[in-house]
Tab-separated table of C-alpha atoms in Angstrom:
chain	number	residue	atom	x	y	z
A	1	MET	CA	24.268	23.292	-35.484
A	2	SER	CA	20.502	23.476	-35.974
A	3	GLU	CA	18.622	26.840	-34.969
A	4	VAL	CA	17.223	26.866	-31.505
A	5	LYS	CA	14.868	29.696	-30.636
A	6	LYS	CA	13.995	28.824	-26.988
A	7	VAL	CA	15.020	26.135	-24.756
A	8	VAL	CA	13.597	25.157	-21.433
A	9	LEU	CA	16.648	24.016	-19.114
A	10	ALA	CA	16.419	21.964	-16.158
A	11	TYR	CA	18.237	24.581	-13.614
A	12	SER	CA	19.413	24.041	-10.347
A	13	GLY	CA	21.112	27.313	-9.579
A	14	GLY	CA	24.379	25.261	-9.100
A	15	LEU	CA	27.822	25.869	-11.061
A	16	ASP	CA	27.259	23.172	-13.500
A	17	THR	CA	23.613	24.406	-14.784
A	18	SER	CA	24.597	27.900	-14.536
A	19	VAL	CA	27.346	27.517	-16.815
A	20	ILE	CA	25.108	25.533	-18.957
A	21	LEU	CA	22.641	28.592	-18.767
A	22	LYS	CA	25.617	30.686	-20.079
A	23	TRP	CA	26.923	28.259	-22.769
A	24	LEU	CA	23.406	27.931	-24.351
A	25	GLN	CA	22.770	31.581	-24.446
A	26	ASP	CA	26.782	31.782	-26.336
A	27	THR	CA	26.292	28.748	-28.499
A	28	TYR	CA	22.877	28.833	-29.572
A	29	GLN	CA	21.980	32.715	-29.271
A	30	CYS	CA	18.399	31.500	-28.058
A	31	GLU	CA	16.107	32.427	-25.108
A	32	VAL	CA	16.454	30.305	-22.273
A	33	ILE	CA	13.613	29.577	-19.659
A	34	THR	CA	14.940	28.158	-16.325
A	35	PHE	CA	12.894	25.488	-14.494
A	36	THR	CA	13.761	24.380	-11.040
A	37	ALA	CA	11.790	21.797	-9.283
A	38	ASP	CA	11.290	21.537	-5.581
A	39	ILE	CA	10.871	17.934	-5.319
A	40	GLY	CA	11.989	17.889	-1.592
A	41	GLN	CA	15.684	18.272	-2.035
A	42	GLY	CA	15.944	20.508	1.211
A	43	GLU	CA	17.585	23.446	-0.581
A	44	GLU	CA	16.473	27.404	-0.638
A	45	LEU	CA	15.386	27.596	-4.468
A	46	GLU	CA	15.091	31.476	-4.460
A	47	PRO	CA	19.277	31.824	-5.056
A	48	ALA	CA	18.204	29.939	-8.193
A	49	ARG	CA	15.657	32.681	-9.211
A	50	ARG	CA	18.379	35.257	-8.517
A	51	LYS	CA	20.852	33.665	-10.542
A	52	ALA	CA	18.725	33.147	-13.473
A	53	GLU	CA	17.912	36.921	-13.260
A	54	LYS	CA	21.748	37.844	-13.423
A	55	PHE	CA	21.871	36.016	-16.623
A	56	GLY	CA	19.177	38.348	-18.223
A	57	ILE	CA	16.259	35.812	-17.727
A	58	LYS	CA	12.843	37.416	-17.579
A	59	PRO	CA	10.974	37.151	-14.431
A	60	GLU	CA	8.088	35.555	-16.374
A	61	ASN	CA	10.529	33.033	-17.982
A	62	ILE	CA	11.798	31.735	-14.501
A	63	PHE	CA	9.908	28.636	-13.399
A	64	ILE	CA	9.971	27.299	-9.628
A	65	ASP	CA	7.415	24.686	-9.062
A	66	ASP	CA	6.711	22.874	-5.829
A	67	LEU	CA	6.286	19.413	-7.044
A	68	ARG	CA	6.320	17.507	-3.955
A	69	GLU	CA	3.065	16.418	-3.618
A	70	GLU	CA	2.815	15.222	-7.331
A	71	PHE	CA	6.345	13.483	-6.968
A	72	VAL	CA	5.088	11.338	-3.899
A	73	ARG	CA	1.587	10.710	-5.089
A	74	ASP	CA	2.037	10.107	-8.648
A	75	PHE	CA	5.609	8.591	-8.824
A	76	VAL	CA	6.722	7.207	-5.428
A	77	PHE	CA	3.732	5.749	-4.342
A	78	PRO	CA	2.919	3.889	-7.408
A	79	MET	CA	6.269	2.546	-7.535
A	80	PHE	CA	6.137	1.645	-3.917
A	81	ARG	CA	2.952	-0.287	-4.890
A	82	ALA	CA	5.096	-2.822	-7.221
A	83	ASN	CA	7.670	-3.054	-4.237
A	84	ALA	CA	10.254	-2.096	-6.552
A	85	VAL	CA	13.851	-2.573	-5.707
A	86	TYR	CA	16.867	-2.558	-8.355
A	87	GLU	CA	19.204	-5.220	-8.057
A	88	GLY	CA	18.049	-6.586	-4.718
A	89	GLU	CA	18.924	-3.211	-3.029
A	90	TYR	CA	18.456	0.029	-4.542
A	91	LEU	CA	15.081	1.725	-4.073
A	92	LEU	CA	15.204	4.073	-7.216
A	93	GLY	CA	15.443	7.233	-5.569
A	94	THR	CA	17.251	9.261	-8.355
A	95	SER	CA	15.483	7.191	-10.965
A	96	ILE	CA	11.886	8.073	-10.026
A	97	ALA	CA	12.471	11.764	-9.954
A	98	ARG	CA	13.483	12.260	-13.376
A	99	PRO	CA	10.224	11.268	-15.126
A	100	LEU	CA	8.836	14.223	-13.423
A	101	ILE	CA	10.953	16.885	-14.031
A	102	ALA	CA	11.016	15.773	-17.815
A	103	LYS	CA	7.112	16.055	-17.887
A	104	ARG	CA	7.332	19.604	-16.011
A	105	GLN	CA	9.954	20.723	-18.759
A	106	ILE	CA	7.651	19.382	-21.586
A	107	GLU	CA	4.817	21.280	-20.311
A	108	ILE	CA	6.533	24.428	-19.684
A	109	ALA	CA	7.703	24.168	-23.060
A	110	SER	CA	4.279	23.701	-24.593
A	111	GLN	CA	3.261	26.761	-22.352
A	112	VAL	CA	6.171	29.020	-23.608
A	113	GLY	CA	6.478	27.902	-27.368
A	114	ALA	CA	9.933	26.535	-26.651
A	115	ASP	CA	11.297	24.297	-29.359
A	116	SER	CA	14.035	22.441	-27.253
A	117	VAL	CA	14.718	21.523	-23.772
A	118	SER	CA	18.088	20.881	-22.048
A	119	HIS	CA	19.471	19.321	-18.878
A	120	GLY	CA	22.664	18.802	-17.226
A	121	ALA	CA	23.437	15.392	-17.082
A	122	THR	CA	26.685	14.111	-18.192
A	123	GLY	CA	27.234	11.668	-21.126
A	124	LYS	CA	28.308	8.921	-18.652
A	125	GLY	CA	25.273	8.426	-16.511
A	126	ASN	CA	21.729	7.291	-16.574
A	127	ASP	CA	20.144	10.549	-15.924
A	128	GLN	CA	20.623	11.720	-19.812
A	129	VAL	CA	19.061	8.360	-20.644
A	130	ARG	CA	16.022	9.171	-18.398
A	131	PHE	CA	15.426	12.596	-18.843
A	132	GLU	CA	15.667	12.059	-22.828
A	133	LEU	CA	13.280	9.187	-23.105
A	134	GLY	CA	10.835	11.251	-21.060
A	135	TYR	CA	11.249	14.236	-23.312
A	136	TYR	CA	10.684	11.901	-26.589
A	137	ALA	CA	7.838	10.028	-24.867
A	138	LEU	CA	5.815	13.142	-23.993
A	139	ASN	CA	6.905	15.329	-27.216
A	140	PRO	CA	8.384	13.107	-30.178
A	141	SER	CA	9.347	16.139	-32.106
A	142	ILE	CA	11.288	18.233	-29.268
A	143	LYS	CA	15.172	18.946	-29.644
A	144	VAL	CA	17.335	17.880	-26.799
A	145	ILE	CA	20.200	19.699	-25.891
A	146	ALA	CA	22.853	17.759	-23.758
A	147	PRO	CA	25.765	20.193	-23.225
A	148	TRP	CA	27.934	17.701	-21.547
A	149	ARG	CA	27.903	15.677	-25.044
A	150	GLU	CA	28.435	18.784	-27.341
A	151	TRP	CA	30.885	21.080	-25.549
A	152	ASP	CA	34.622	20.608	-24.918
A	153	LEU	CA	34.577	21.685	-21.105
A	154	LEU	CA	35.328	18.057	-20.093
A	155	SER	CA	37.554	19.045	-16.915
A	156	ARG	CA	36.683	20.806	-13.584
A	157	GLU	CA	39.552	23.214	-14.514
A	158	LYS	CA	37.846	24.185	-18.010
A	159	LEU	CA	34.272	24.432	-16.623
A	160	LEU	CA	35.591	26.876	-13.865
A	161	SER	CA	37.633	28.956	-16.116
A	162	TYR	CA	34.539	29.328	-18.499
A	163	ALA	CA	32.572	30.384	-15.510
A	164	GLU	CA	35.260	32.645	-14.391
A	165	LYS	CA	35.234	34.268	-17.584
A	166	ALA	CA	31.566	34.687	-17.845
A	167	GLY	CA	31.134	36.290	-14.442
A	168	ILE	CA	29.485	33.394	-12.577
A	169	GLU	CA	29.774	33.045	-8.972
A	170	ILE	CA	31.960	30.322	-7.787
A	171	ASP	CA	31.818	29.357	-4.255
A	172	MET	CA	34.816	28.503	-2.153
A	173	LYS	CA	34.060	24.730	-2.180
A	174	HIS	CA	34.707	24.638	-5.801
A	175	LYS	CA	37.613	26.590	-5.958
A	176	ASN	CA	39.444	24.461	-3.563
A	177	GLY	CA	38.598	21.244	-5.594
A	178	GLY	CA	34.884	20.747	-5.658
A	179	ALA	CA	32.488	19.364	-3.337
A	180	PRO	CA	33.513	16.084	-1.661
A	181	TYR	CA	30.755	14.235	-3.112
A	182	SER	CA	28.155	14.418	-6.098
A	183	MET	CA	25.027	14.589	-4.243
A	184	ASP	CA	21.482	14.361	-5.344
A	185	ALA	CA	18.543	14.509	-3.205
A	186	ASN	CA	14.676	14.568	-2.919
A	187	LEU	CA	11.918	13.429	-0.714
A	188	LEU	CA	12.818	9.655	-1.036
A	189	HIS	CA	16.689	9.929	-0.669
A	190	ILE	CA	19.808	11.143	-0.982
A	191	SER	CA	22.662	9.796	-2.975
A	192	PHE	CA	26.504	9.977	-2.881
A	193	GLU	CA	28.653	9.377	-5.852
A	194	GLY	CA	32.173	9.949	-6.693
A	195	ARG	CA	35.638	11.229	-4.963
A	196	HIS	CA	36.857	8.267	-2.757
A	197	LEU	CA	33.696	6.308	-3.220
A	198	GLU	CA	35.058	5.380	-6.469
A	199	ASP	CA	37.463	2.990	-4.828
A	200	PRO	CA	34.825	-0.146	-3.920
A	201	LYS	CA	37.491	-1.101	-1.021
A	202	ALA	CA	36.837	2.570	0.692
A	203	GLU	CA	34.516	2.563	3.388
A	204	ALA	CA	32.567	5.668	3.187
A	205	GLU	CA	33.356	8.176	6.219
A	206	GLU	CA	30.693	8.679	8.986
A	207	SER	CA	30.785	12.448	7.994
A	208	MET	CA	29.314	11.843	4.566
A	209	TRP	CA	25.885	10.605	5.937
A	210	ARG	CA	23.264	13.618	6.123
A	211	TRP	CA	20.046	12.192	6.891
A	212	THR	CA	20.604	9.287	9.430
A	213	VAL	CA	22.470	8.819	12.485
A	214	SER	CA	24.729	6.265	12.779
A	215	PRO	CA	22.976	2.794	13.865
A	216	GLU	CA	25.644	2.568	16.376
A	217	GLN	CA	24.383	6.344	17.876
A	218	ALA	CA	20.686	5.549	17.616
A	219	PRO	CA	18.438	5.490	20.435
A	220	ASP	CA	18.585	2.299	22.791
A	221	THR	CA	15.014	2.311	23.015
A	222	PRO	CA	12.922	0.994	19.870
A	223	GLU	CA	9.917	3.321	18.822
A	224	TYR	CA	6.587	1.893	16.994
A	225	VAL	CA	4.942	2.992	14.299
A	226	ASP	CA	1.517	2.461	13.037
A	227	LEU	CA	1.007	2.878	9.205
A	228	GLU	CA	-2.836	3.025	7.870
A	229	TYR	CA	-3.080	1.889	4.184
A	230	GLU	CA	-5.800	2.108	1.448
A	231	GLY	CA	-5.447	0.863	-1.761
A	232	GLY	CA	-1.780	0.129	-1.146
A	233	ASP	CA	-0.747	3.544	-0.185
A	234	ILE	CA	-0.055	4.933	3.248
A	235	ILE	CA	-2.709	7.638	4.256
A	236	GLY	CA	-1.756	7.975	7.932
A	237	ILE	CA	0.640	7.603	10.548
A	238	ASN	CA	-0.243	6.917	14.270
A	239	GLY	CA	-3.383	7.695	13.696
A	240	GLU	CA	-2.918	11.162	11.786
A	241	LYS	CA	-4.285	11.581	8.417
A	242	LEU	CA	-1.504	13.009	6.195
A	243	THR	CA	-0.871	14.070	2.452
A	244	PRO	CA	1.662	11.729	0.534
A	245	ALA	CA	4.295	14.291	0.724
A	246	GLN	CA	3.532	14.730	4.496
A	247	VAL	CA	3.751	10.884	4.933
A	248	LEU	CA	7.221	10.534	3.252
A	249	THR	CA	8.607	13.551	5.177
A	250	LYS	CA	7.279	11.890	8.302
A	251	LEU	CA	8.850	8.633	7.786
A	252	ASN	CA	11.959	10.122	6.902
A	253	GLU	CA	12.082	11.964	10.261
A	254	LEU	CA	11.486	8.617	12.156
A	255	GLY	CA	13.759	6.446	9.977
A	256	GLY	CA	16.722	8.980	10.325
A	257	LYS	CA	16.387	9.053	13.716
A	258	HIS	CA	16.728	5.227	14.214
A	259	GLY	CA	19.731	5.044	11.700
A	260	ILE	CA	17.516	3.085	8.779
A	261	GLY	CA	18.021	3.262	5.238
A	262	ARG	CA	21.804	3.713	4.559
A	263	LEU	CA	22.810	1.655	1.754
A	264	ASP	CA	26.530	1.177	-0.223
A	265	LEU	CA	26.287	-0.867	-3.414
A	266	VAL	CA	27.557	-1.197	-6.565
A	267	GLU	CA	24.827	-0.996	-9.356
A	268	ASN	CA	25.159	-1.697	-13.084
A	269	ARG	CA	24.124	1.584	-15.084
A	270	TYR	CA	22.174	1.363	-18.221
A	271	VAL	CA	25.187	2.774	-20.091
A	272	GLY	CA	27.060	-0.368	-19.426
A	273	MET	CA	29.659	0.728	-16.551
A	274	LYS	CA	29.576	-0.379	-12.854
A	275	SER	CA	29.287	2.617	-10.568
A	276	ARG	CA	29.418	2.692	-6.666
A	277	GLY	CA	26.975	4.916	-4.803
A	278	CYS	CA	25.763	5.510	-1.166
A	279	TYR	CA	22.196	6.265	-0.389
A	280	GLU	CA	20.122	7.148	2.426
A	281	THR	CA	16.417	6.274	2.174
A	282	PRO	CA	15.156	5.981	5.625
A	283	GLY	CA	11.404	6.837	4.894
A	284	GLY	CA	11.230	4.616	1.591
A	285	THR	CA	12.918	1.708	3.623
A	286	ILE	CA	10.092	1.728	6.233
A	287	MET	CA	7.601	2.292	3.162
A	288	LEU	CA	8.493	-0.832	1.539
A	289	ARG	CA	8.751	-2.941	4.809
A	290	GLY	CA	5.315	-1.605	5.868
A	291	HIS	CA	3.604	-2.453	2.270
A	292	ARG	CA	5.023	-5.840	1.897
A	293	ALA	CA	3.648	-6.432	5.863
A	294	ILE	CA	-0.075	-5.365	4.648
A	295	GLU	CA	0.276	-7.526	1.454
A	296	SER	CA	0.957	-10.448	3.387
A	297	ILE	CA	-2.560	-10.558	4.628
A	298	THR	CA	-4.666	-8.944	1.834
A	299	LEU	CA	-3.286	-10.610	-1.311
A	300	ASP	CA	-3.836	-13.867	-2.725
A	301	ARG	CA	-0.744	-16.213	-2.994
A	302	GLU	CA	-0.519	-16.492	-6.689
A	303	VAL	CA	-1.134	-12.830	-7.219
A	304	ALA	CA	1.669	-11.693	-4.774
A	305	HIS	CA	4.034	-14.323	-6.387
A	306	LEU	CA	2.797	-12.970	-9.481
A	307	LYS	CA	3.981	-9.207	-8.645
A	308	ASP	CA	7.510	-10.562	-7.190
A	309	ASP	CA	7.839	-12.220	-10.412
A	310	LEU	CA	7.325	-8.938	-12.515
A	311	MET	CA	8.838	-6.544	-9.702
A	312	PRO	CA	12.784	-6.722	-11.247
A	313	ARG	CA	11.015	-6.081	-14.656
A	314	TYR	CA	9.263	-2.883	-13.373
A	315	ALA	CA	12.221	-1.730	-11.391
A	316	ALA	CA	14.660	-2.010	-14.147
A	317	LEU	CA	12.187	-0.116	-16.584
A	318	VAL	CA	12.070	2.607	-13.827
A	319	TYR	CA	15.732	2.617	-13.208
A	320	ASN	CA	16.636	2.655	-17.096
A	321	GLY	CA	14.225	5.800	-17.746
A	322	TYR	CA	11.214	3.802	-19.541
A	323	TRP	CA	8.552	5.482	-16.901
A	324	TRP	CA	6.639	6.596	-19.954
A	325	SER	CA	6.738	3.288	-21.545
A	326	PRO	CA	3.663	1.252	-22.565
A	327	GLU	CA	5.089	-1.920	-20.909
A	328	ARG	CA	5.450	0.188	-17.664
A	329	LYS	CA	2.086	1.326	-18.019
A	330	ALA	CA	0.545	-1.952	-18.608
A	331	LEU	CA	2.629	-3.224	-15.403
A	332	GLN	CA	1.072	-0.518	-13.527
A	333	VAL	CA	-2.386	-1.143	-14.358
A	334	LEU	CA	-2.020	-4.795	-13.131
A	335	ILE	CA	-0.292	-3.840	-10.099
A	336	ASP	CA	-2.780	-1.054	-9.196
A	337	HIS	CA	-5.752	-3.819	-9.983
A	338	SER	CA	-4.081	-5.568	-7.311
A	339	GLN	CA	-3.910	-3.164	-4.715
A	340	GLN	CA	-7.729	-3.027	-4.350
A	341	PHE	CA	-7.960	-5.003	-1.137
A	342	VAL	CA	-4.575	-3.723	0.255
A	343	ASN	CA	-6.142	-1.902	2.741
A	344	GLY	CA	-5.453	-1.678	7.011
A	345	TRP	CA	-2.771	-1.388	9.168
A	346	VAL	CA	0.770	-2.398	9.970
A	347	ARG	CA	2.831	-1.779	13.201
A	348	LEU	CA	6.510	-1.524	12.758
A	349	LYS	CA	9.207	-1.177	15.588
A	350	LEU	CA	12.429	0.817	14.497
A	351	TYR	CA	15.569	-0.036	16.464
A	352	LYS	CA	19.091	1.003	15.162
A	353	GLY	CA	19.137	0.592	11.605
A	354	ASN	CA	16.536	-1.931	11.363
A	355	VAL	CA	12.685	-2.028	10.600
A	356	TYR	CA	10.836	-4.898	11.893
A	357	THR	CA	7.139	-5.886	11.533
A	358	VAL	CA	5.323	-6.716	14.332
A	359	ALA	CA	1.643	-6.635	13.895
A	360	ARG	CA	-0.702	-6.229	10.958
A	361	ASP	CA	-4.626	-6.059	10.179
A	362	SER	CA	-7.023	-5.597	7.791
A	363	LYS	CA	-10.762	-5.853	7.135
A	364	ASP	CA	-9.944	-7.482	3.675
A	365	THR	CA	-7.490	-10.078	5.419
A	366	LEU	CA	-7.448	-13.558	4.057
A	367	PHE	CA	-5.912	-14.712	6.969
A	368	ASP	CA	-8.460	-17.045	8.404
A	369	LYS	CA	-7.464	-18.219	12.190
A	370	THR	CA	-9.977	-20.977	12.283
A	371	ILE	CA	-8.016	-22.820	9.284
A	372	ALA	CA	-4.480	-21.613	10.005
A	373	THR	CA	-4.770	-22.824	13.428
A	374	PHE	CA	-2.607	-25.687	15.228
A	375	ASP	CA	-5.535	-26.196	17.678
A	376	ASP	CA	-8.874	-28.291	16.919
A	377	ASP	CA	-10.305	-26.463	13.954
A	378	GLY	CA	-13.599	-28.159	14.196
A	379	GLY	CA	-13.209	-29.608	10.645
A	380	ALA	CA	-12.811	-26.567	9.019
A	381	TYR	CA	-9.740	-28.147	7.264
A	382	ASN	CA	-9.543	-31.869	6.575
A	383	GLN	CA	-5.938	-33.013	7.056
A	384	ALA	CA	-6.520	-36.280	5.201
A	385	ASP	CA	-7.337	-34.046	2.027
A	386	ALA	CA	-3.455	-33.212	1.915
A	387	GLY	CA	-2.521	-37.142	1.240
A	388	GLY	CA	-4.204	-36.690	-2.324
A	389	PHE	CA	-2.809	-33.344	-2.984
A	390	ILE	CA	0.356	-34.385	-2.516
A	391	LYS	CA	0.380	-37.527	-4.429
A	392	LEU	CA	-0.735	-35.730	-7.417
A	393	ASN	CA	1.708	-32.992	-7.384
A	394	ALA	CA	4.510	-35.700	-7.078
A	395	LEU	CA	3.196	-37.552	-10.217
A	396	ARG	CA	5.415	-36.012	-12.769
A	397	MET	CA	8.483	-36.814	-10.555
A	398	ARG	CA	7.436	-40.389	-9.861
A	399	ILE	CA	7.134	-40.897	-13.685
A	400	GLU	CA	10.289	-39.125	-14.603
A	401	THR	CA	12.126	-41.688	-11.822
A	402	THR	CA	10.093	-44.599	-13.342
A	403	ALA	CA	11.380	-43.691	-16.772
A	404	GLY	CA	15.077	-43.992	-15.430
A	405	ARG	CA	15.784	-40.321	-15.397
A	406	LYS	CA	18.074	-39.263	-12.635
């Protein structure tokens, strides 16, 4: 086992990362620096500080950073400019958070002179890939410690036994068999995996959902919301200017109230297996609908179609952990260039789990009523021109038929 002097651990304060903290100290006899990110998961983070202190971590080696604005501004918003959706459904809520956490870990490692970083992702999931691709992209010489791939604590019983012997606080839910689901939350979404969700035939229990009301129980009266866009990003809601994190927080509240953003899917993990997960992404669901609506009147047709062609590749790069890759950065340049005229406003109607576009306008609109009208356009569009256009576009098919091909 190679020598480790100082390691920066992505630390939540939960049972698993607390066991990892102690295991790092015992196994590597190294100094541990804990890093806890506030990306809007809605948990009180000070307990993580107190738990770290119990392990003898010095106050100056405990980092608890509020990254909510950076998360939405520099990660969520750029991704939504691409309209990124993985496998037609997943809005990438977990995937997009990992590059930021990895970035901050590497920054802290540089700041404190650490030679290693560590995370609590298991050897079966995507997160190990996302974290470590980020680490290596940002610091090629960093050493990565992935305890779940090294230790022998491969059952819940062994983990609890280790925790008990180490004097780690174990709450009742873990003693009684663990939390009902494996959950991950940030400002963009909350996810649920494990337990009875591992049976694709089993419907998720209503009590599982945390952020959204059941669409059946949502208000019987629809609610309208106006989104103001600048450069493809939302800068205001209902006439009020907001920061990126405030935008997503507000849309989560509105979407949750109306039962918007629930998702139950089976996805293809990068590591090769299929996995069933349930997600609540109320604000993100509204954002996606609004962005596509404002693009519909501001983007050139071929640019819009090119973006749609590239979107699955972009989404897969984010899902698989390649946020810091040259190809994702190149795609982002193209996407961001396309957004220079994506300005204006969109009005959406929220009603019982659905988001409807009802109005949109922009000073940069490409919608020309004088040309598009069914009424007399005063010669703005010569319908006779369509005949030659159609005939030329049919030429290759006419030739194929004439040549006897069926």
